[in-house]
Amino acid sequence: FGYDFFSSYQSTFAPINNPNPSSDYILDWGDEIKIQFVGKQNEESIIQVNRDGTLNVPSVGKINVAGLSISNAFEIVNQEIKKGIIGVNAFISLHSLRDINILVIGEAENPGFYTLPGGSNILSLINVVGGIKKSGSLRSIIHKRNNNTLQEIDLYEVLIKGNIVFDHQLRNGDVIDVQPINSRVSITGGINKPGIFELKSNETLQDLIEFASGVQVNTQEEIKISKSSGKIENVNINKLDDVFLNSGDSVHVFNYYPDNIKTFKVRVT
């Protein structure tokens, strides 16, 4: 499950296009800001954030913006312009994004250094590198900065739950390390999304069924587990939280069809 989500990859290391970043995008050196002055002074300026983290705004001076979100930075710049230039309103927008270099290692399809626009997130990056190998984990992707782990990314949060907000943005010099897969379990039968899923050590059969979007109607109460050891177990569908699975186990959910449902044969002439 999930590996075909990243179906294409970028064949060069050039930056890729990316939608406008959200208001919590953090400004840094290389970002360009567009300021439209309206009033007594009508002109447009495109200003790059300097290496020291400042914007050199005409008739105002240097304003420190590095490390600030777009929304906070724009508010501060607007206030400084109003104080420095009487009778002028300023309309501020992000003109262009800086590039960031990210190192991808581990079980990615095409590990290496990649250049991306500053607003890119982990999904953009994984798509660029061609996705993750079948030997790699979708649920343990380590995001490092300055040799320290910032976060462990679980893509099931995105692919199953639709949660696309991450704790930390990508920054220049970050490392993404795709870990080897730990445990795979298959589920078939009366389930809405049969497939092979990756389970963490603390997850149960209940979690597996939730990943597979739940059981279908008319399922029997007993679920069959074919253990990787060759042993067969039957468990009650109402006691799934107590059932832990091992890598290589197979789960089958049986459908129940009432006896009064008849099967009709149709002959096409």
Tab-separated table of N, CA and C in Angstrom, residues 11 30 38 46 51 54 59 91 108 114-115 124 131 170 177 194 200 206 212 260:
chain	number	residue	atom	x	y	z
A	11	SER	N	14.061	14.074	-13.540
A	11	SER	CA	15.266	13.469	-14.103
A	11	SER	C	16.502	14.342	-13.953
A	30	GLY	N	17.831	34.849	0.221
A	30	GLY	CA	17.530	34.412	-1.130
A	30	GLY	C	16.077	34.592	-1.526
A	38	VAL	N	1.835	52.717	-2.953
A	38	VAL	CA	0.696	53.440	-3.532
A	38	VAL	C	0.409	54.665	-2.660
A	46	ILE	N	11.356	45.143	-5.977
A	46	ILE	CA	11.587	43.722	-5.693
A	46	ILE	C	12.897	43.635	-4.921
A	51	ARG	N	22.047	38.285	3.110
A	51	ARG	CA	22.696	37.225	3.893
A	51	ARG	C	22.572	37.455	5.396
A	54	THR	N	18.231	40.663	6.434
A	54	THR	CA	17.475	41.912	6.376
A	54	THR	C	16.948	42.195	4.969
A	59	SER	N	13.931	54.166	1.170
A	59	SER	CA	13.409	55.262	1.996
A	59	SER	C	13.054	54.827	3.415
A	91	PHE	N	1.665	47.340	-0.460
A	91	PHE	CA	1.098	46.022	-0.696
A	91	PHE	C	2.269	45.062	-0.923
A	108	ALA	N	15.320	5.335	-0.622
A	108	ALA	CA	14.637	6.089	-1.676
A	108	ALA	C	15.027	5.506	-3.025
A	114	TYR	N	19.359	17.049	-3.918
A	114	TYR	CA	18.306	17.628	-4.748
A	114	TYR	C	18.120	19.099	-4.400
A	115	THR	N	17.815	19.891	-5.445
A	115	THR	CA	17.556	21.317	-5.284
A	115	THR	C	16.076	21.562	-5.479
A	124	SER	N	6.720	16.711	-1.868
A	124	SER	CA	7.369	17.179	-3.092
A	124	SER	C	8.715	16.489	-3.279
A	131	GLY	N	9.995	8.327	-5.427
A	131	GLY	CA	9.292	7.507	-4.458
A	131	GLY	C	10.238	6.703	-3.584
A	170	LEU	N	11.210	21.916	5.397
A	170	LEU	CA	12.539	21.616	4.875
A	170	LEU	C	13.350	22.897	4.785
A	177	ASP	N	16.295	10.640	5.576
A	177	ASP	CA	16.802	9.273	5.625
A	177	ASP	C	15.607	8.309	5.665
A	194	PRO	N	-8.379	-4.266	0.346
A	194	PRO	CA	-7.398	-5.337	0.547
A	194	PRO	C	-6.009	-4.878	0.111
A	200	LYS	N	3.488	-0.881	12.707
A	200	LYS	CA	4.469	-0.624	13.748
A	200	LYS	C	4.284	-1.637	14.874
A	206	GLN	N	-6.727	-4.379	14.834
A	206	GLN	CA	-7.692	-3.282	14.695
A	206	GLN	C	-7.116	-2.156	13.840
A	212	ALA	N	-7.141	-0.487	6.168
A	212	ALA	CA	-7.807	-1.061	5.002
A	212	ALA	C	-9.235	-0.550	4.857
A	260	ASN	N	-30.856	-17.710	2.227
A	260	ASN	CA	-31.992	-17.419	1.361
A	260	ASN	C	-31.633	-16.570	0.153
